[in-house]
Amino acid sequence: MPMDGAKTERLRETLAKYMAKKGLRSTEQRRLIVDTFFESPAHITIEELLANVRASDPKVGYATVYRTLKLLAESGIAHERRFGDGVTRYELADDEDEHHDHLICTECQAIIEFEDPRLEEIEQEIAERYGFEVQWHKHELYGVCASCQEKRNKKARNGRRK
Amino acid sequence: MPMDGAKTERLRETLAKYMAKKGLRSTEQRRLIVDTFFESPAHITIEELLANVRASDPKVGYATVYRTLKLLAESGIAHERRFGDGVTRYELADDEDEHHDHLICTECQAIIEFEDPRLEEIEQEIAERYGFEVQWHKHELYGVCASCQEKRNKKARNGRRK
DNA sequence: CTAAGTGCAAAAAGTTTGCATTCCG
DNA sequence: CGGAATGCAAACTTTTTGCACTTAG
């Protein structure tokens, strides 16, 4: 029994509509994978999701998770993300008009989400400048997070003391 | 004889310094690969660069291009980019304080570069808000370019006429 | 029934790496 | 000379696909 917020609810509807339109079927595996995905933290990989799914049903195959995630992406309720470490990650779509972006720590791989409406405005303006019709965007700042900076400083102090 | 602008000149120096510091050697292959890279359009793939390099010296191996590009990235004179189509692309670094970002057409794969100083400012502000030390960023708008929109409209008109 | 979905295993597609050989400094 | 660099091929990693079997509608 997945605990569904208003947002989740809306996404489920979107998915149902998409599947109906395309004549796709609701199977036990798909329901399980989708439910598990909805309960998972953002930026999950296929591998991770598969592990979670197998906790409920060990017989589910990698390919099914792979294909279901593709389906979610096509239907627009999930986004594929590649943060440059070679794996594809998935996250639930945002609401119609809100988007968030990411800060990615290059030391501990932490992913922090942020949001700023001004960025959206400027992006829109740029797109117009080029007659470009934006479908989605990717905005990622790579660097060192606060806690890794601290660790780094601590290490420096210890090194000196020795 | 590569035609070097002021920017290229500076990047070459940076590379030379980096190699000296690390005790790396200047080989015939590296010189050829680097020169070819400097003359290539932005966002080139290893495969493409290899083809261009082999036009001058067919014996150069994939791994050498791969490792040289890694070297350029480490030295800071080139950037690795992944635009989500599974291949890694490389482009020459920008000057110290100017950065550009990308518009990527999901139909014709065209890559358009843009630049807006306001984005830099806001990013900096966001990073500070999270105590984050930015090393580099990625800002890409995916969508349909002007010319593909036209094609699309044309097709729609023809379809209707038929 | 029958077309869509599943699971498995094999195929692709790219990226990395080990190693014998070559060659820069 | 001696350690770096190269080229080849093999190893890896992750994504994608073919196919025989199962199942939702």
mmCIF file of C-alpha atoms (C1' of nucleotides) in Angstrom:
data_model
loop_
_atom_site.group_PDB
_atom_site.id
_atom_site.type_symbol
_atom_site.label_atom_id
_atom_site.label_comp_id
_atom_site.label_asym_id
_atom_site.label_seq_id
_atom_site.Cartn_x
_atom_site.Cartn_y
_atom_site.Cartn_z
ATOM 1 C CA MET A 1 0.000 0.000 0.000
ATOM 2 C CA PRO A 2 2.024 2.920 -1.284
ATOM 3 C CA MET A 3 1.454 6.161 0.556
ATOM 4 C CA ASP A 4 0.472 8.566 -2.138
ATOM 5 C CA GLY A 5 0.649 12.312 -1.869
ATOM 6 C CA ALA A 6 -1.254 14.613 -4.206
ATOM 7 C CA LYS A 7 1.697 14.765 -6.550
ATOM 8 C CA THR A 8 2.131 11.036 -6.702
ATOM 9 C CA GLU A 9 -1.543 10.732 -7.375
ATOM 10 C CA ARG A 10 -1.332 13.024 -10.347
ATOM 11 C CA LEU A 11 1.622 11.182 -11.785
ATOM 12 C CA ARG A 12 -0.150 7.875 -11.480
ATOM 13 C CA GLU A 13 -3.029 9.268 -13.452
ATOM 14 C CA THR A 14 -0.757 10.554 -16.145
ATOM 15 C CA LEU A 15 0.831 7.155 -16.408
ATOM 16 C CA ALA A 16 -2.523 5.396 -16.556
ATOM 17 C CA LYS A 17 -3.659 7.689 -19.355
ATOM 18 C CA TYR A 18 -0.456 7.169 -21.279
ATOM 19 C CA MET A 19 -0.720 3.415 -20.985
ATOM 20 C CA ALA A 20 -4.363 3.401 -22.003
ATOM 21 C CA LYS A 21 -3.613 5.536 -25.040
ATOM 22 C CA LYS A 22 -0.838 3.190 -26.118
ATOM 23 C CA GLY A 23 -2.703 0.020 -25.307
ATOM 24 C CA LEU A 24 -0.144 -1.056 -22.736
ATOM 25 C CA ARG A 25 -0.924 -3.530 -20.011
ATOM 26 C CA SER A 26 -0.815 -3.320 -16.275
ATOM 27 C CA THR A 27 1.101 -6.311 -15.034
ATOM 28 C CA GLU A 28 2.083 -7.466 -11.597
ATOM 29 C CA GLN A 29 5.726 -6.612 -12.261
ATOM 30 C CA ARG A 30 4.972 -3.156 -13.561
ATOM 31 C CA ARG A 31 2.790 -2.334 -10.605
ATOM 32 C CA LEU A 32 5.466 -3.531 -8.226
ATOM 33 C CA ILE A 33 8.241 -1.657 -10.000
ATOM 34 C CA VAL A 34 6.244 1.544 -10.204
ATOM 35 C CA ASP A 35 5.208 1.389 -6.563
ATOM 36 C CA THR A 36 8.768 0.709 -5.499
ATOM 37 C CA PHE A 37 10.013 3.540 -7.645
ATOM 38 C CA PHE A 38 7.525 5.944 -6.105
ATOM 39 C CA GLU A 39 8.775 5.047 -2.665
ATOM 40 C CA SER A 40 12.441 5.250 -3.524
ATOM 41 C CA PRO A 41 14.706 8.222 -2.976
ATOM 42 C CA ALA A 42 15.380 10.377 -6.026
ATOM 43 C CA HIS A 43 18.189 9.589 -8.464
ATOM 44 C CA ILE A 44 17.926 5.864 -8.168
ATOM 45 C CA THR A 45 19.704 3.576 -10.618
ATOM 46 C CA ILE A 46 18.239 0.555 -12.342
ATOM 47 C CA GLU A 47 20.440 -1.688 -10.275
ATOM 48 C CA GLU A 48 19.299 -0.163 -7.007
ATOM 49 C CA LEU A 49 15.671 -0.210 -7.941
ATOM 50 C CA LEU A 50 15.957 -3.803 -9.043
ATOM 51 C CA ALA A 51 17.366 -4.736 -5.638
ATOM 52 C CA ASN A 52 14.439 -3.056 -3.913
ATOM 53 C CA VAL A 53 11.955 -4.686 -6.215
ATOM 54 C CA ARG A 54 13.490 -8.098 -5.632
ATOM 55 C CA ALA A 55 12.974 -7.662 -1.925
ATOM 56 C CA SER A 56 9.302 -8.110 -2.762
ATOM 57 C CA ASP A 57 9.631 -10.428 -5.721
ATOM 58 C CA PRO A 58 13.009 -12.040 -6.386
ATOM 59 C CA LYS A 59 12.031 -13.263 -9.810
ATOM 60 C CA VAL A 60 11.810 -9.877 -11.500
ATOM 61 C CA GLY A 61 14.458 -9.410 -14.175
ATOM 62 C CA TYR A 62 16.752 -6.506 -14.890
ATOM 63 C CA ALA A 63 15.267 -6.013 -18.337
ATOM 64 C CA THR A 64 11.796 -5.541 -16.941
ATOM 65 C CA VAL A 65 12.940 -2.798 -14.621
ATOM 66 C CA TYR A 66 14.905 -1.288 -17.469
ATOM 67 C CA ARG A 67 11.906 -1.304 -19.772
ATOM 68 C CA THR A 68 9.501 -0.070 -17.151
ATOM 69 C CA LEU A 69 11.735 2.859 -16.325
ATOM 70 C CA LYS A 70 11.943 3.677 -20.013
ATOM 71 C CA LEU A 71 8.189 3.609 -20.084
ATOM 72 C CA LEU A 72 7.958 5.971 -17.131
ATOM 73 C CA ALA A 73 10.354 8.322 -18.863
ATOM 74 C CA GLU A 74 8.369 8.247 -22.096
ATOM 75 C CA SER A 75 5.138 8.855 -20.292
ATOM 76 C CA GLY A 76 6.767 11.883 -18.746
ATOM 77 C CA ILE A 77 6.385 10.909 -15.116
ATOM 78 C CA ALA A 78 10.072 10.202 -14.607
ATOM 79 C CA HIS A 79 13.278 11.754 -15.888
ATOM 80 C CA GLU A 80 16.462 10.067 -16.941
ATOM 81 C CA ARG A 81 19.565 11.684 -15.545
ATOM 82 C CA ARG A 82 23.230 11.092 -16.228
ATOM 83 C CA PHE A 83 25.547 12.772 -13.820
ATOM 84 C CA GLY A 84 28.695 11.743 -15.541
ATOM 85 C CA ASP A 85 29.570 8.675 -13.520
ATOM 86 C CA GLY A 86 28.456 6.339 -16.258
ATOM 87 C CA VAL A 87 25.132 5.242 -14.785
ATOM 88 C CA THR A 88 21.672 6.409 -15.685
ATOM 89 C CA ARG A 89 19.560 7.535 -12.769
ATOM 90 C CA TYR A 90 15.833 8.136 -12.604
ATOM 91 C CA GLU A 91 13.746 10.566 -10.637
ATOM 92 C CA LEU A 92 10.074 11.387 -10.400
ATOM 93 C CA ALA A 93 8.966 14.285 -12.555
ATOM 94 C CA ASP A 94 8.208 17.610 -10.930
ATOM 95 C CA ASP A 95 4.931 19.404 -11.159
ATOM 96 C CA GLU A 96 4.022 21.231 -14.307
ATOM 97 C CA ASP A 97 5.741 24.483 -13.546
ATOM 98 C CA GLU A 98 8.331 23.736 -10.933
ATOM 99 C CA HIS A 99 11.722 22.393 -11.771
ATOM 100 C CA HIS A 100 14.700 21.716 -9.653
ATOM 101 C CA ASP A 101 18.347 21.366 -10.504
ATOM 102 C CA HIS A 102 21.335 19.729 -8.869
ATOM 103 C CA LEU A 103 24.508 20.369 -6.963
ATOM 104 C CA ILE A 104 26.737 17.334 -7.185
ATOM 105 C CA CYS A 105 29.642 16.746 -4.837
ATOM 106 C CA THR A 106 32.620 15.343 -6.701
ATOM 107 C CA GLU A 107 34.045 13.872 -3.489
ATOM 108 C CA CYS A 108 31.172 12.128 -1.737
ATOM 109 C CA GLN A 109 28.782 11.995 -4.731
ATOM 110 C CA ALA A 110 26.065 13.659 -2.684
ATOM 111 C CA ILE A 111 23.325 15.150 -4.822
ATOM 112 C CA ILE A 112 21.625 18.272 -3.502
ATOM 113 C CA GLU A 113 18.568 19.703 -5.182
ATOM 114 C CA PHE A 114 17.984 23.408 -5.587
ATOM 115 C CA GLU A 115 15.494 25.621 -7.303
ATOM 116 C CA ASP A 116 15.500 29.200 -8.502
ATOM 117 C CA PRO A 117 12.754 30.724 -10.610
ATOM 118 C CA ARG A 118 15.111 33.344 -12.034
ATOM 119 C CA LEU A 119 17.031 30.625 -13.805
ATOM 120 C CA GLU A 120 13.867 29.465 -15.481
ATOM 121 C CA GLU A 121 13.126 32.951 -16.724
ATOM 122 C CA ILE A 122 16.560 33.470 -18.179
ATOM 123 C CA GLU A 123 16.513 30.083 -19.818
ATOM 124 C CA GLN A 124 13.202 30.873 -21.405
ATOM 125 C CA GLU A 125 14.605 34.130 -22.689
ATOM 126 C CA ILE A 126 17.635 32.421 -24.180
ATOM 127 C CA ALA A 127 15.526 29.781 -25.848
ATOM 128 C CA GLU A 128 13.433 32.487 -27.455
ATOM 129 C CA ARG A 129 16.544 34.251 -28.656
ATOM 130 C CA TYR A 130 17.402 31.143 -30.649
ATOM 131 C CA GLY A 131 13.858 30.227 -31.665
ATOM 132 C CA PHE A 132 14.344 27.099 -29.620
ATOM 133 C CA GLU A 133 11.479 25.110 -28.109
ATOM 134 C CA VAL A 134 12.717 23.723 -24.794
ATOM 135 C CA GLN A 135 11.506 20.280 -23.764
ATOM 136 C CA TRP A 136 13.591 19.810 -20.659
ATOM 137 C CA HIS A 137 16.855 20.972 -19.267
ATOM 138 C CA LYS A 138 19.785 19.894 -17.221
ATOM 139 C CA HIS A 139 21.498 22.253 -14.858
ATOM 140 C CA GLU A 140 24.152 20.822 -12.635
ATOM 141 C CA LEU A 141 26.841 22.419 -10.547
ATOM 142 C CA TYR A 142 29.720 20.094 -9.772
ATOM 143 C CA GLY A 143 32.008 20.832 -6.862
ATOM 144 C CA VAL A 144 32.755 20.141 -3.223
ATOM 145 C CA CYS A 145 29.953 20.170 -0.695
ATOM 146 C CA ALA A 146 30.228 21.926 2.643
ATOM 147 C CA SER A 147 30.859 18.787 4.641
ATOM 148 C CA CYS A 148 33.582 17.553 2.320
ATOM 149 C CA GLN A 149 35.264 20.931 2.539
ATOM 150 C CA GLU A 150 35.300 20.533 6.286
ATOM 151 C CA LYS A 151 36.755 17.064 6.066
ATOM 152 C CA ARG A 152 39.377 18.422 3.770
ATOM 153 C CA ASN A 153 40.311 21.177 6.204
ATOM 154 C CA LYS A 154 40.442 18.768 9.095
ATOM 155 C CA LYS A 155 42.781 16.543 7.187
ATOM 156 C CA ALA A 156 44.991 19.486 6.368
ATOM 157 C CA ARG A 157 45.212 20.418 10.055
ATOM 158 C CA ASN A 158 46.074 16.885 11.116
ATOM 159 C CA GLY A 159 48.704 16.640 8.459
ATOM 160 C CA ARG A 160 50.288 19.810 9.704
ATOM 161 C CA ARG A 161 50.225 18.699 13.330
ATOM 162 C CA LYS A 162 52.053 15.507 12.554
ATOM 163 C CA MET B 1 51.031 23.874 -39.142
ATOM 164 C CA PRO B 2 48.068 24.588 -36.937
ATOM 165 C CA MET B 3 46.722 28.106 -37.131
ATOM 166 C CA ASP B 4 46.807 29.318 -33.594
ATOM 167 C CA GLY B 5 44.808 32.172 -32.222
ATOM 168 C CA ALA B 6 45.631 33.879 -28.947
ATOM 169 C CA LYS B 7 43.365 31.536 -27.033
ATOM 170 C CA THR B 8 44.846 28.425 -28.552
ATOM 171 C CA GLU B 9 48.265 29.777 -27.753
ATOM 172 C CA ARG B 10 47.399 30.142 -24.106
ATOM 173 C CA LEU B 11 45.961 26.679 -23.890
ATOM 174 C CA ARG B 12 49.066 25.204 -25.426
ATOM 175 C CA GLU B 13 51.147 26.865 -22.789
ATOM 176 C CA THR B 14 48.948 25.567 -20.027
ATOM 177 C CA LEU B 15 49.306 22.090 -21.422
ATOM 178 C CA ALA B 16 53.070 22.383 -21.745
ATOM 179 C CA LYS B 17 53.352 23.503 -18.144
ATOM 180 C CA TYR B 18 51.136 20.710 -16.939
ATOM 181 C CA MET B 19 53.149 18.118 -18.805
ATOM 182 C CA ALA B 20 56.434 19.494 -17.550
ATOM 183 C CA LYS B 21 55.215 19.463 -13.984
ATOM 184 C CA LYS B 22 54.115 15.871 -14.301
ATOM 185 C CA GLY B 23 57.156 14.718 -16.206
ATOM 186 C CA LEU B 24 55.086 13.706 -19.217
ATOM 187 C CA ARG B 25 56.577 13.386 -22.652
ATOM 188 C CA SER B 26 55.831 15.047 -25.930
ATOM 189 C CA THR B 27 55.472 12.346 -28.523
ATOM 190 C CA GLU B 28 54.695 12.436 -32.179
ATOM 191 C CA GLN B 29 51.242 10.971 -31.555
ATOM 192 C CA ARG B 30 50.376 13.421 -28.835
ATOM 193 C CA ARG B 31 51.409 16.371 -30.925
ATOM 194 C CA LEU B 32 49.357 15.116 -33.821
ATOM 195 C CA ILE B 33 46.327 14.380 -31.678
ATOM 196 C CA VAL B 34 46.493 17.730 -29.915
ATOM 197 C CA ASP B 35 46.922 19.657 -33.153
ATOM 198 C CA THR B 36 44.059 17.791 -34.729
ATOM 199 C CA PHE B 37 41.904 18.402 -31.694
ATOM 200 C CA PHE B 38 42.629 22.126 -31.804
ATOM 201 C CA GLU B 39 41.501 22.249 -35.393
ATOM 202 C CA SER B 40 38.373 20.194 -34.877
ATOM 203 C CA PRO B 41 34.901 21.525 -34.297
ATOM 204 C CA ALA B 42 33.700 21.541 -30.697
ATOM 205 C CA HIS B 43 32.036 18.501 -29.134
ATOM 206 C CA ILE B 44 34.050 15.940 -31.000
ATOM 207 C CA THR B 45 33.981 12.291 -29.973
ATOM 208 C CA ILE B 46 36.981 10.024 -29.567
ATOM 209 C CA GLU B 47 35.901 8.091 -32.614
ATOM 210 C CA GLU B 48 35.646 11.197 -34.781
ATOM 211 C CA LEU B 49 38.926 12.591 -33.609
ATOM 212 C CA LEU B 50 40.601 9.265 -34.203
ATOM 213 C CA ALA B 51 39.366 9.287 -37.792
ATOM 214 C CA ASN B 52 40.785 12.758 -38.345
ATOM 215 C CA VAL B 53 44.066 11.805 -36.739
ATOM 216 C CA ARG B 54 44.348 8.714 -38.879
ATOM 217 C CA ALA B 55 44.025 10.847 -41.984
ATOM 218 C CA SER B 56 47.531 12.008 -41.071
ATOM 219 C CA ASP B 57 48.813 8.851 -39.447
ATOM 220 C CA PRO B 58 46.787 5.663 -39.874
ATOM 221 C CA LYS B 59 48.744 3.786 -37.250
ATOM 222 C CA VAL B 60 47.500 5.745 -34.240
ATOM 223 C CA GLY B 61 45.398 3.660 -31.887
ATOM 224 C CA TYR B 62 42.094 4.367 -30.197
ATOM 225 C CA ALA B 63 43.641 4.058 -26.755
ATOM 226 C CA THR B 64 46.175 6.755 -27.481
ATOM 227 C CA VAL B 65 43.505 9.229 -28.487
ATOM 228 C CA TYR B 66 41.500 8.182 -25.460
ATOM 229 C CA ARG B 67 44.422 8.710 -23.105
ATOM 230 C CA THR B 68 45.492 11.959 -24.703
ATOM 231 C CA LEU B 69 42.008 13.390 -24.388
ATOM 232 C CA LYS B 70 41.969 12.358 -20.739
ATOM 233 C CA LEU B 71 45.252 14.168 -20.362
ATOM 234 C CA LEU B 72 43.843 17.306 -21.948
ATOM 235 C CA ALA B 73 40.903 17.144 -19.597
ATOM 236 C CA GLU B 74 43.139 16.726 -16.552
ATOM 237 C CA SER B 75 45.337 19.576 -17.602
ATOM 238 C CA GLY B 76 42.222 21.700 -17.827
ATOM 239 C CA ILE B 77 42.489 22.672 -21.487
ATOM 240 C CA ALA B 78 39.593 20.488 -22.578
ATOM 241 C CA HIS B 79 36.275 19.494 -21.068
ATOM 242 C CA GLU B 80 34.528 16.178 -21.169
ATOM 243 C CA ARG B 81 30.857 16.432 -22.044
ATOM 244 C CA ARG B 82 28.098 13.873 -22.052
ATOM 245 C CA PHE B 83 24.929 14.990 -23.703
ATOM 246 C CA GLY B 84 22.963 11.910 -22.899
ATOM 247 C CA ASP B 85 23.432 9.984 -26.107
ATOM 248 C CA GLY B 86 25.929 7.636 -24.543
ATOM 249 C CA VAL B 87 29.109 9.081 -26.029
ATOM 250 C CA THR B 88 31.652 11.307 -24.394
ATOM 251 C CA ARG B 89 32.494 14.454 -26.288
ATOM 252 C CA TYR B 90 35.359 16.863 -25.833
ATOM 253 C CA GLU B 91 35.675 20.571 -26.340
ATOM 254 C CA LEU B 92 38.384 23.146 -25.838
ATOM 255 C CA ALA B 93 38.240 24.972 -22.541
ATOM 256 C CA ASP B 94 37.021 28.541 -22.443
ATOM 257 C CA ASP B 95 38.973 31.450 -21.123
ATOM 258 C CA GLU B 96 39.339 31.947 -17.418
ATOM 259 C CA ASP B 97 36.150 33.839 -16.831
ATOM 260 C CA GLU B 98 33.890 33.065 -19.732
ATOM 261 C CA HIS B 99 31.771 29.989 -19.916
ATOM 262 C CA HIS B 100 29.239 28.875 -22.402
ATOM 263 C CA ASP B 101 26.416 26.418 -22.201
ATOM 264 C CA HIS B 102 24.426 24.393 -24.680
ATOM 265 C CA LEU B 103 21.135 24.096 -26.474
ATOM 266 C CA ILE B 104 20.728 20.593 -27.823
ATOM 267 C CA CYS B 105 18.208 19.696 -30.492
ATOM 268 C CA THR B 106 16.590 16.372 -29.753
ATOM 269 C CA GLU B 107 15.643 15.902 -33.399
ATOM 270 C CA CYS B 108 18.745 16.764 -35.420
ATOM 271 C CA GLN B 109 21.236 16.573 -32.553
ATOM 272 C CA ALA B 110 22.509 20.054 -33.364
ATOM 273 C CA ILE B 111 24.415 21.650 -30.512
ATOM 274 C CA ILE B 112 24.182 25.419 -30.167
ATOM 275 C CA GLU B 113 26.327 27.313 -27.698
ATOM 276 C CA PHE B 114 25.060 30.234 -25.666
ATOM 277 C CA GLU B 115 26.337 32.405 -22.923
ATOM 278 C CA ASP B 116 24.749 34.609 -20.298
ATOM 279 C CA PRO B 117 26.639 36.225 -17.441
ATOM 280 C CA ARG B 118 23.507 36.454 -15.312
ATOM 281 C CA LEU B 119 23.392 32.706 -15.087
ATOM 282 C CA GLU B 120 26.900 32.667 -13.678
ATOM 283 C CA GLU B 121 25.949 35.148 -11.022
ATOM 284 C CA ILE B 122 22.899 33.259 -9.893
ATOM 285 C CA GLU B 123 24.797 30.006 -9.839
ATOM 286 C CA GLN B 124 27.434 31.548 -7.663
ATOM 287 C CA GLU B 125 24.769 32.786 -5.318
ATOM 288 C CA ILE B 126 23.149 29.394 -5.068
ATOM 289 C CA ALA B 127 26.461 27.704 -4.404
ATOM 290 C CA GLU B 128 27.097 30.095 -1.549
ATOM 291 C CA ARG B 129 23.686 29.422 -0.133
ATOM 292 C CA TYR B 130 24.688 25.767 0.242
ATOM 293 C CA GLY B 131 28.314 26.383 1.223
ATOM 294 C CA PHE B 132 29.215 24.632 -1.995
ATOM 295 C CA GLU B 133 32.482 25.175 -3.840
ATOM 296 C CA VAL B 134 31.760 24.926 -7.559
ATOM 297 C CA GLN B 135 34.375 23.352 -9.775
ATOM 298 C CA TRP B 136 32.478 23.295 -13.015
ATOM 299 C CA HIS B 137 28.930 23.170 -14.206
ATOM 300 C CA LYS B 138 26.716 21.775 -16.855
ATOM 301 C CA HIS B 139 23.796 23.685 -18.229
ATOM 302 C CA GLU B 140 21.939 22.238 -21.144
ATOM 303 C CA LEU B 141 18.576 22.986 -22.646
ATOM 304 C CA TYR B 142 17.133 20.122 -24.657
ATOM 305 C CA GLY B 143 14.431 20.774 -27.183
ATOM 306 C CA VAL B 144 13.659 21.407 -30.825
ATOM 307 C CA CYS B 145 15.731 23.899 -32.788
ATOM 308 C CA ALA B 146 14.181 26.504 -35.053
ATOM 309 C CA SER B 147 14.921 24.654 -38.270
ATOM 310 C CA CYS B 148 13.472 21.385 -36.998
ATOM 311 C CA GLN B 149 10.341 23.211 -35.933
ATOM 312 C CA GLU B 150 9.999 24.464 -39.476
ATOM 313 C CA LYS B 151 10.480 21.019 -40.918
ATOM 314 C CA ARG B 152 7.860 19.775 -38.547
ATOM 315 C CA ASN B 153 5.386 22.440 -39.642
ATOM 316 C CA LYS B 154 6.063 21.782 -43.273
ATOM 317 C CA LYS B 155 5.397 18.100 -42.784
ATOM 318 C CA ALA B 156 2.138 18.886 -41.004
ATOM 319 C CA ARG B 157 1.005 21.050 -43.904
ATOM 320 C CA ASN B 158 1.864 18.390 -46.463
ATOM 321 C CA GLY B 159 0.084 15.761 -44.452
ATOM 322 C CA ARG B 160 -3.009 17.888 -44.347
ATOM 323 C CA ARG B 161 -2.910 18.624 -48.065
ATOM 324 C CA LYS B 162 -2.731 14.947 -48.916
ATOM 325 C "C1'" DC C 1 -7.290 -16.155 -28.437
ATOM 326 C "C1'" DT C 2 -3.420 -12.847 -29.410
ATOM 327 C "C1'" DA C 3 -0.671 -9.131 -28.879
ATOM 328 C "C1'" DA C 4 1.963 -7.298 -25.061
ATOM 329 C "C1'" DG C 5 5.088 -8.372 -21.331
ATOM 330 C "C1'" DT C 6 8.670 -11.132 -18.976
ATOM 331 C "C1'" DG C 7 13.137 -13.339 -18.057
ATOM 332 C "C1'" DC C 8 17.185 -14.989 -19.637
ATOM 333 C "C1'" DA C 9 21.070 -14.743 -22.023
ATOM 334 C "C1'" DA C 10 23.494 -12.907 -25.660
ATOM 335 C "C1'" DA C 11 24.755 -8.754 -28.240
ATOM 336 C "C1'" DA C 12 25.972 -4.029 -28.473
ATOM 337 C "C1'" DA C 13 28.317 0.054 -27.492
ATOM 338 C "C1'" DG C 14 31.721 2.540 -25.055
ATOM 339 C "C1'" DT C 15 35.227 2.948 -21.911
ATOM 340 C "C1'" DT C 16 39.340 1.100 -19.420
ATOM 341 C "C1'" DT C 17 43.269 -1.578 -18.743
ATOM 342 C "C1'" DG C 18 47.329 -5.152 -19.032
ATOM 343 C "C1'" DC C 19 51.277 -5.939 -21.343
ATOM 344 C "C1'" DA C 20 55.032 -6.475 -24.610
ATOM 345 C "C1'" DT C 21 57.329 -3.229 -27.404
ATOM 346 C "C1'" DT C 22 58.931 1.327 -28.711
ATOM 347 C "C1'" DC C 23 60.975 5.635 -27.874
ATOM 348 C "C1'" DC C 24 61.606 10.278 -25.431
ATOM 349 C "C1'" DG C 25 64.636 12.718 -22.487
ATOM 350 C "C1'" DC D 1 69.433 3.514 -19.985
ATOM 351 C "C1'" DG D 2 64.761 3.811 -17.567
ATOM 352 C "C1'" DG D 3 60.473 5.186 -17.152
ATOM 353 C "C1'" DA D 4 56.652 6.921 -20.300
ATOM 354 C "C1'" DA D 5 53.955 6.158 -24.131
ATOM 355 C "C1'" DT D 6 51.922 3.276 -27.679
ATOM 356 C "C1'" DG D 7 49.051 -0.243 -29.946
ATOM 357 C "C1'" DC D 8 46.643 -4.185 -29.615
ATOM 358 C "C1'" DA D 9 43.500 -6.977 -27.723
ATOM 359 C "C1'" DA D 10 41.136 -8.370 -23.905
ATOM 360 C "C1'" DA D 11 38.244 -6.980 -19.942
ATOM 361 C "C1'" DC D 12 34.653 -4.239 -18.134
ATOM 362 C "C1'" DT D 13 30.473 -1.697 -17.501
ATOM 363 C "C1'" DT D 14 26.130 -0.565 -18.667
ATOM 364 C "C1'" DT D 15 22.575 -0.487 -21.910
ATOM 365 C "C1'" DT D 16 19.809 -2.763 -25.393
ATOM 366 C "C1'" DT D 17 17.745 -6.598 -27.876
ATOM 367 C "C1'" DG D 18 16.118 -11.435 -29.656
ATOM 368 C "C1'" DC D 19 13.395 -15.008 -28.482
ATOM 369 C "C1'" DA D 20 10.632 -18.640 -26.376
ATOM 370 C "C1'" DC D 21 7.345 -18.630 -22.826
ATOM 371 C "C1'" DT D 22 3.630 -16.414 -20.067
ATOM 372 C "C1'" DT D 23 -0.356 -13.637 -19.378
ATOM 373 C "C1'" DA D 24 -3.556 -9.516 -19.407
ATOM 374 C "C1'" DG D 25 -7.442 -7.929 -21.738
#
